[in-house]
Short mmCIF file of C-alpha atoms in Angstrom, two decimals:
data_model
loop_
_atom_site.label_atom_id
_atom_site.label_comp_id
_atom_site.label_asym_id
_atom_site.label_seq_id
_atom_site.Cartn_x
_atom_site.Cartn_y
_atom_site.Cartn_z
CA UNK B 24 -59.12 67.16 64.64
CA UNK B 25 -57.86 71.63 69.39
CA UNK B 26 -51.74 75.53 73.57
CA UNK B 27 -49.31 77.68 72.83
CA UNK B 28 -48.31 80.88 74.26
CA UNK B 29 -48.39 84.43 72.99
CA UNK B 30 -45.20 86.26 72.14
CA UNK B 31 -45.68 88.56 75.12
CA UNK B 32 -45.19 85.68 77.54
CA UNK B 33 -42.77 83.34 75.78
CA UNK B 34 -41.65 82.47 72.30
CA UNK B 35 -44.50 80.87 70.37
CA UNK B 36 -43.76 77.50 68.85
CA UNK B 37 -43.25 77.14 65.15
CA UNK B 38 -46.17 75.99 63.02
CA UNK B 39 -45.88 72.34 62.08
CA UNK B 40 -44.32 71.77 58.69
CA UNK B 41 -46.53 70.06 56.15
CA UNK B 42 -45.15 67.04 54.36
CA UNK B 43 -46.34 65.52 51.15
CA UNK B 44 -48.38 62.36 51.16
CA UNK B 45 -46.05 59.45 51.71
CA UNK B 46 -43.31 61.55 53.29
CA UNK B 47 -42.07 60.64 56.72
CA UNK B 48 -41.94 63.30 59.45
CA UNK B 49 -38.53 64.86 59.89
CA UNK B 50 -36.77 63.64 63.03
CA UNK B 51 -36.23 66.17 65.80
CA UNK B 52 -32.98 68.10 65.59
CA UNK B 53 -30.39 68.26 68.36
CA UNK B 54 -32.08 69.44 71.51
CA UNK B 55 -35.41 69.89 69.75
CA UNK B 56 -38.50 68.94 71.74
CA UNK B 57 -41.33 67.43 69.79
CA UNK B 58 -43.99 68.51 72.24
CA UNK B 59 -45.27 67.47 75.63
CA UNK B 60 -47.44 64.56 76.53
CA UNK B 61 -51.12 65.07 77.18
CA UNK B 62 -50.45 66.03 80.77
CA UNK B 63 -48.04 68.76 79.77
CA UNK B 64 -45.50 66.94 81.89
CA UNK B 65 -42.69 66.63 79.41
CA UNK B 66 -41.60 65.66 75.92
CA UNK B 67 -42.59 62.49 74.19
CA UNK B 68 -40.26 60.39 72.09
CA UNK B 69 -41.00 61.71 68.60
CA UNK B 70 -44.15 59.64 68.19
CA UNK B 71 -46.49 61.86 70.17
CA UNK B 72 -49.51 61.42 67.98
CA UNK B 73 -49.30 57.63 67.98
CA UNK B 74 -48.94 57.59 71.76
CA UNK B 75 -51.86 59.98 72.22
CA UNK B 76 -54.10 58.04 69.88
CA UNK B 77 -53.28 54.78 71.64
CA UNK B 78 -53.94 56.36 75.03
CA UNK B 79 -57.23 57.75 73.74
CA UNK B 80 -58.35 54.32 72.57
CA UNK B 81 -57.51 52.90 76.00
CA UNK B 82 -59.65 55.54 77.73
CA UNK B 83 -62.51 55.85 75.24
CA UNK B 84 -63.04 52.33 73.87
CA UNK B 85 -64.60 50.89 77.07
CA UNK B 86 -67.12 53.75 77.20
CA UNK B 87 -67.72 53.48 73.46
CA UNK B 88 -68.20 49.72 73.61
CA UNK B 89 -70.59 50.03 76.54
CA UNK B 90 -72.67 52.60 74.66
CA UNK B 91 -72.88 50.42 71.54
CA UNK B 92 -73.70 47.33 73.61
CA UNK B 93 -76.73 49.19 75.02
CA UNK B 94 -78.39 49.29 71.59
CA UNK B 95 -81.20 46.90 70.63
CA UNK B 96 -79.95 43.62 69.13
CA UNK B 97 -80.28 44.19 65.35
CA UNK B 98 -78.91 47.73 65.46
CA UNK B 99 -76.20 46.68 67.91
CA UNK B 100 -75.00 44.05 65.46
CA UNK B 101 -74.60 46.63 62.66
CA UNK B 102 -72.76 49.04 64.94
CA UNK B 103 -70.44 46.34 66.26
CA UNK B 104 -69.63 45.39 62.68
CA UNK B 105 -69.03 49.02 61.69
CA UNK B 106 -66.58 49.53 64.56
CA UNK B 107 -64.76 46.32 63.60
CA UNK B 108 -65.61 44.45 66.79
CA UNK B 109 -67.66 41.77 65.04
CA UNK B 110 -67.75 40.08 61.67
CA UNK B 111 -70.90 40.22 59.57
CA UNK B 112 -72.05 36.89 61.03
CA UNK B 113 -71.76 38.22 64.58
CA UNK B 114 -68.58 36.40 65.54
CA UNK B 115 -65.89 38.45 67.34
CA UNK B 116 -63.38 40.38 65.24
CA UNK B 117 -60.02 41.90 66.10
CA UNK B 118 -61.44 45.40 65.71
CA UNK B 119 -60.49 48.48 63.72
CA UNK B 120 -62.51 51.34 65.11
CA UNK B 121 -60.52 54.05 63.35
CA UNK B 122 -57.73 56.37 64.39
CA UNK B 123 -59.61 58.19 67.20
CA UNK B 124 -58.33 61.61 66.12
CA UNK B 125 -61.45 63.47 67.25
CA UNK B 126 -61.72 62.02 70.76
CA UNK B 127 -57.97 62.49 71.11
CA UNK B 128 -58.47 66.19 70.39
CA UNK B 129 -61.13 66.39 73.13
CA UNK B 130 -58.79 64.84 75.68
CA UNK B 131 -55.72 66.79 74.57
CA UNK B 132 -57.60 70.09 74.72
CA UNK B 133 -58.98 69.29 78.17
CA UNK B 134 -55.50 68.36 79.42
CA UNK B 135 -53.86 71.41 77.84
CA UNK B 136 -56.24 73.81 79.58
CA UNK B 137 -57.18 71.89 82.72
CA UNK B 138 -54.56 69.22 83.37
CA UNK B 139 -54.87 65.44 83.78
CA UNK B 140 -58.02 65.68 85.91
CA UNK B 141 -59.86 67.53 83.14
CA UNK B 142 -58.75 64.93 80.64
CA UNK B 143 -60.23 62.11 82.71
CA UNK B 144 -63.43 64.07 83.25
CA UNK B 145 -63.80 64.58 79.48
CA UNK B 146 -63.82 60.89 78.50
CA UNK B 147 -67.59 60.82 78.04
CA UNK B 148 -67.45 63.95 75.89
CA UNK B 149 -64.69 62.36 73.81
CA UNK B 150 -66.81 59.24 73.39
CA UNK B 151 -69.79 61.34 72.31
CA UNK B 152 -67.70 63.02 69.62
CA UNK B 153 -66.52 59.64 68.34
CA UNK B 154 -70.11 58.40 68.19
CA UNK B 155 -71.15 61.43 66.14
CA UNK B 156 -68.19 60.94 63.84
CA UNK B 157 -69.22 57.35 63.17
CA UNK B 158 -72.82 58.40 62.64
CA UNK B 159 -71.55 60.60 59.80
CA UNK B 160 -69.42 57.76 58.37
CA UNK B 161 -72.35 55.36 58.19
CA UNK B 162 -74.47 57.95 56.40
CA UNK B 163 -71.66 59.20 54.14
CA UNK B 164 -70.95 55.68 52.95
CA UNK B 165 -74.58 55.31 51.92
CA UNK B 166 -74.75 58.69 50.16
CA UNK B 167 -71.39 58.27 48.43
CA UNK B 168 -72.05 54.58 47.66
CA UNK B 169 -68.65 53.72 49.11
CA UNK B 170 -68.16 49.96 49.13
CA UNK B 171 -65.24 49.69 51.57
CA UNK B 172 -64.03 51.32 54.77
CA UNK B 173 -61.22 50.29 57.11
CA UNK B 174 -60.30 47.40 54.80
CA UNK B 175 -63.72 45.74 54.90
CA UNK B 176 -67.11 46.13 53.17
CA UNK B 177 -69.15 49.09 54.39
CA UNK B 178 -72.15 48.44 56.62
CA UNK B 179 -74.74 49.34 53.98
CA UNK B 180 -73.29 46.81 51.54
CA UNK B 181 -73.60 44.08 54.20
CA UNK B 182 -76.84 44.94 55.99
CA UNK B 183 -78.61 47.17 53.47
CA UNK B 184 -79.18 50.91 53.21
CA UNK B 185 -82.11 51.25 55.69
CA UNK B 186 -80.30 49.38 58.46
CA UNK B 187 -77.07 51.33 57.99
CA UNK B 188 -78.95 54.62 58.18
CA UNK B 189 -80.80 53.55 61.32
CA UNK B 190 -77.57 52.43 62.97
CA UNK B 191 -76.07 55.84 62.25
CA UNK B 192 -79.13 57.55 63.73
CA UNK B 193 -78.78 55.42 66.85
CA UNK B 194 -75.12 56.39 67.30
CA UNK B 195 -76.04 60.07 67.19
CA UNK B 196 -78.72 59.50 69.83
CA UNK B 197 -76.20 57.63 72.01
CA UNK B 198 -73.82 60.60 71.81
CA UNK B 199 -76.40 63.03 73.13
CA UNK B 200 -77.55 60.56 75.79
CA UNK B 201 -73.99 60.23 77.10
CA UNK B 202 -73.76 63.98 77.58
CA UNK B 203 -77.28 64.24 79.02
CA UNK B 204 -76.38 61.66 81.67
CA UNK B 205 -72.97 63.13 82.44
CA UNK B 206 -72.98 64.91 85.86
CA UNK B 207 -70.10 67.20 84.82
CA UNK B 208 -71.13 70.89 84.99
CA UNK B 209 -70.08 71.44 81.37
CA UNK B 210 -72.18 68.61 79.97
CA UNK B 211 -75.26 70.71 79.08
CA UNK B 212 -73.19 73.27 77.17
CA UNK B 213 -71.30 70.44 75.50
CA UNK B 214 -74.53 68.74 74.42
CA UNK B 215 -75.85 71.97 72.92
CA UNK B 216 -72.60 72.59 71.11
CA UNK B 217 -72.49 69.04 69.74
CA UNK B 218 -76.10 69.30 68.56
CA UNK B 219 -75.31 72.55 66.75
CA UNK B 220 -72.32 70.80 65.20
CA UNK B 221 -74.52 67.99 63.86
CA UNK B 222 -76.76 70.56 62.19
CA UNK B 223 -73.71 72.16 60.59
CA UNK B 224 -72.44 68.75 59.46
CA UNK B 225 -75.79 68.02 57.82
CA UNK B 226 -75.74 71.39 56.09
CA UNK B 227 -72.24 70.75 54.79
CA UNK B 228 -73.23 67.31 53.54
CA UNK B 229 -76.26 68.79 51.79
CA UNK B 230 -74.04 71.33 50.05
CA UNK B 231 -71.60 68.61 49.05
CA UNK B 232 -74.37 66.48 47.57
CA UNK B 233 -75.83 69.45 45.68
CA UNK B 234 -72.41 70.31 44.23
CA UNK B 235 -72.17 66.88 42.64
CA UNK B 236 -75.13 67.79 40.44
CA UNK B 237 -73.45 70.94 39.10
CA UNK B 238 -71.13 71.25 36.12
CA UNK B 239 -67.40 71.13 36.98
CA UNK B 240 -66.80 74.74 36.03
CA UNK B 241 -69.73 76.03 38.10
CA UNK B 242 -68.21 75.16 41.51
CA UNK B 243 -65.84 77.70 43.03
CA UNK B 244 -62.94 77.01 45.34
CA UNK B 245 -64.43 79.25 48.04
CA UNK B 246 -67.62 77.18 47.97
CA UNK B 247 -65.74 73.93 48.38
CA UNK B 248 -63.61 75.32 51.22
CA UNK B 249 -66.74 76.50 53.04
CA UNK B 250 -68.33 73.09 52.53
CA UNK B 251 -65.21 71.33 53.83
CA UNK B 252 -65.20 73.49 56.96
CA UNK B 253 -68.81 72.52 57.65
CA UNK B 254 -68.30 68.80 56.91
CA UNK B 255 -64.90 68.25 58.51
CA UNK B 256 -63.68 71.37 60.30
CA UNK B 257 -66.85 71.74 62.35
CA UNK B 258 -66.49 68.43 64.17
CA UNK B 259 -62.76 68.85 64.85
CA UNK B 260 -63.48 72.34 66.13
CA UNK B 261 -66.31 71.02 68.28
CA UNK B 262 -64.02 68.31 69.67
CA UNK B 263 -61.47 70.87 70.77
CA UNK B 264 -64.17 73.19 72.14
CA UNK B 265 -65.69 70.37 74.21
CA UNK B 266 -62.29 69.69 75.73
CA UNK B 267 -62.01 73.36 76.63
CA UNK B 268 -65.49 73.34 78.16
CA UNK B 269 -64.59 70.39 80.36
CA UNK B 270 -61.45 72.25 81.45
CA UNK B 271 -63.70 75.03 82.75
CA UNK B 272 -62.21 77.91 80.74
CA UNK B 273 -63.99 81.02 79.48
CA UNK B 274 -65.81 81.48 76.19
CA UNK B 275 -62.87 83.27 74.52
CA UNK B 276 -60.63 80.26 75.08
CA UNK B 277 -63.38 77.89 73.96
CA UNK B 278 -63.75 79.92 70.77
CA UNK B 279 -59.99 79.87 70.20
CA UNK B 280 -59.92 76.08 70.54
CA UNK B 281 -62.85 75.81 68.14
CA UNK B 282 -60.95 77.97 65.65
CA UNK B 283 -57.86 75.81 66.05
CA UNK B 284 -59.84 72.65 65.37
CA UNK B 285 -61.63 74.13 62.35
CA UNK B 286 -58.40 75.20 60.69
CA UNK B 287 -56.75 71.88 61.51
CA UNK B 288 -59.86 70.19 60.15
CA UNK B 289 -59.48 71.96 56.83
CA UNK B 290 -55.87 70.80 56.71
CA UNK B 291 -57.11 67.30 57.49
CA UNK B 292 -59.66 67.43 54.65
CA UNK B 293 -57.13 68.75 52.17
CA UNK B 294 -54.76 65.89 52.90
CA UNK B 295 -57.67 63.43 52.93
CA UNK B 296 -58.61 64.58 49.44
CA UNK B 297 -55.02 64.16 48.28
CA UNK B 298 -54.97 60.63 49.71
CA UNK B 299 -58.32 59.96 48.03
CA UNK B 300 -56.63 60.50 44.65
CA UNK B 301 -53.03 59.40 45.15
CA UNK B 302 -53.15 57.23 48.27
CA UNK B 303 -52.09 53.59 48.38
CA UNK B 304 -55.17 51.30 48.59
CA UNK B 305 -53.17 48.93 50.80
CA UNK B 306 -52.94 51.72 53.37
CA UNK B 307 -56.26 53.49 52.84
CA UNK B 308 -58.53 50.44 52.59
CA UNK B 309 -60.31 52.06 49.61
CA UNK B 310 -59.90 51.57 45.85
CA UNK B 311 -57.40 53.89 44.17
CA UNK B 312 -59.01 56.93 42.59
CA UNK B 313 -62.53 56.14 43.79
CA UNK B 314 -63.31 59.88 44.16
CA UNK B 315 -62.21 60.50 40.59
CA UNK B 316 -64.27 57.60 39.30
CA UNK B 317 -67.48 59.18 40.62
CA UNK B 318 -66.37 62.68 39.53
CA UNK B 319 -66.21 63.98 43.10
CA UNK B 320 -65.42 67.68 43.25
CA UNK B 321 -62.76 67.40 45.92
CA UNK B 322 -60.52 70.31 46.85
CA UNK B 323 -57.53 69.35 44.63
CA UNK B 324 -59.89 68.79 41.68
CA UNK B 325 -61.67 72.14 42.02
CA UNK B 326 -58.33 73.93 42.46
CA UNK B 327 -57.08 72.21 39.31
CA UNK B 328 -60.23 73.11 37.38
CA UNK B 329 -59.82 76.76 38.40
CA UNK B 330 -56.17 76.96 37.33
CA UNK B 331 -56.82 78.08 33.76
CA UNK B 332 -54.16 75.69 32.46
CA UNK B 333 -54.40 73.34 29.45
CA UNK B 334 -54.53 70.47 31.96
CA UNK B 335 -57.56 72.13 33.57
CA UNK B 336 -59.41 72.08 30.25
CA UNK B 337 -58.51 68.42 29.80
CA UNK B 338 -59.74 67.66 33.32
CA UNK B 339 -63.01 69.52 32.70
CA UNK B 340 -63.59 67.37 29.62
CA UNK B 341 -62.95 64.22 31.63
CA UNK B 342 -65.29 65.35 34.39
CA UNK B 343 -67.96 66.10 31.80
CA UNK B 344 -68.19 62.39 30.98
CA UNK B 345 -70.58 60.03 32.80
CA UNK B 346 -69.45 58.30 35.98
CA UNK B 347 -67.16 55.36 35.37
CA UNK B 348 -68.62 51.90 35.78
CA UNK B 349 -67.57 49.61 38.59
CA UNK B 350 -66.10 50.31 42.02
CA UNK B 351 -63.24 52.45 40.75
CA UNK B 352 -63.87 52.44 37.03
CA UNK B 353 -61.21 51.92 34.42
CA UNK B 354 -57.68 52.06 35.86
CA UNK B 355 -56.20 53.78 32.83
CA UNK B 356 -58.84 56.47 32.81
CA UNK B 357 -58.38 57.03 36.55
CA UNK B 358 -54.62 57.41 36.07
CA UNK B 359 -55.11 59.94 33.26
CA UNK B 360 -57.55 61.93 35.39
CA UNK B 361 -55.20 61.96 38.37
CA UNK B 362 -52.36 63.11 36.14
CA UNK B 363 -54.48 65.98 34.81
CA UNK B 364 -55.28 67.10 38.36
CA UNK B 365 -51.58 67.03 39.22
CA UNK B 366 -50.46 68.83 36.05
CA UNK B 367 -53.06 71.53 36.66
CA UNK B 368 -51.54 72.14 40.10
CA UNK B 369 -54.27 70.60 42.25
CA UNK B 370 -51.96 68.42 44.31
CA UNK B 371 -49.39 71.15 45.00
CA UNK B 372 -52.11 73.65 45.87
CA UNK B 373 -53.78 71.25 48.32
CA UNK B 374 -50.55 70.51 50.15
CA UNK B 375 -49.58 74.19 50.32
CA UNK B 376 -53.07 75.14 51.49
CA UNK B 377 -52.92 72.46 54.19
CA UNK B 378 -49.69 74.00 55.49
CA UNK B 379 -51.30 77.46 55.46
CA UNK B 380 -54.33 76.18 57.37
CA UNK B 381 -52.06 74.65 59.98
CA UNK B 382 -50.31 78.00 60.38
CA UNK B 383 -53.70 79.63 60.98
CA UNK B 384 -54.56 76.88 63.46
CA UNK B 385 -51.43 77.63 65.47
CA UNK B 386 -52.34 81.33 65.50
CA UNK B 387 -55.68 80.42 67.06
CA UNK B 388 -53.93 78.16 69.52
CA UNK B 389 -51.64 80.90 70.79
CA UNK B 390 -54.69 82.78 72.07
CA UNK B 391 -55.69 80.10 74.55
CA UNK B 392 -52.86 78.19 76.19
CA UNK B 393 -50.49 79.97 78.57
CA UNK B 394 -47.79 77.26 78.72
CA UNK B 395 -46.18 76.06 75.48
CA UNK B 396 -45.44 72.60 76.81
CA UNK B 397 -49.13 72.01 77.46
CA UNK B 398 -49.87 72.41 73.75
CA UNK B 399 -47.62 69.60 72.63
CA UNK B 400 -50.34 66.97 72.38
CA UNK B 401 -52.64 69.14 70.32
CA UNK B 402 -49.88 70.14 67.96
CA UNK B 403 -48.70 66.56 67.59
CA UNK B 404 -52.22 65.57 66.54
CA UNK B 405 -52.49 68.53 64.19
CA UNK B 406 -49.17 67.69 62.59
CA UNK B 407 -50.27 64.09 62.25
CA UNK B 408 -53.25 65.00 60.09
CA UNK B 409 -51.02 66.74 57.56
CA UNK B 410 -48.42 63.93 57.44
CA UNK B 411 -50.68 60.90 57.34
CA UNK B 412 -50.82 58.59 54.35
CA UNK B 413 -54.08 56.79 55.06
#
């Protein structure tokens, strides 16, 4: 998705340890505190991120649902389906609106810098960030031709490409309307920042799409990292910055929170790319190896291609072939491609790089938050993105 203290005031917390995909977080040691709750009032029980995400859903979902319900009928139906609140035929569904990492970062940042009152005041901003995130998901699914998301068919496969695109456009407009109507003094600055973020997201997506047309060996790791910051880091950074704006802090602290979110966002994308190759479809809701099937130049793949190893040459040959047919292509070919990425060091590099990015995120965080306990929620969320398995 972004509370710590500088060494001159108190001991800075340790950077979160990165775990491999599928690993469980280490339990706290004797006397170890696993962070404060979103109010900075005290430690949570070792499941901080889950508690924060659940609390965020409780606060944000009513505002989010009200915004979606305000859409015209046909577009509303697509959006309700996308968020998991309705089935394709319009009947009610149990709902699976996603993990709410980005709105949780807004609220955790606001609480870390401004206390519980700032968190409550930032609910509309958090909702706006979640709307923008889902705008990008609707469009990404179309551009990437992804057939499933959150364990169900994607909106474009159900309603068609034009309708899915229009629903995404409508969600972006709703986000900016929420901020435009918000009487909070930070709302105008937040709207401008979110609009700038959308432009950066579009630029990152354009770069990503253009890279897919280039030969495997022509894409550098620096290019892919810059693209990932624009596509993923920018919105997590914006989420944290909006929370800081609603807490009423100065521009230096807002910039520090943006930097925290961007670095955490890169860690998030690195782990997301690892999951995209080696994740369990039962947990991810997507076919195994779908990114490899369409020859996506994800971060582990580009790192592997740049390794200069025999496995890198084998991988380059595989990636030089046409896209595989079907949703995830041939299972044996996917397994061989994944093995080549791993043997060329792509998986190890991605996990190590995610840990390094989290260390950088914590360094940014130490610039902004004067009380270590207040940072617990943000760090719990940041640690979550590097330990998740779906």
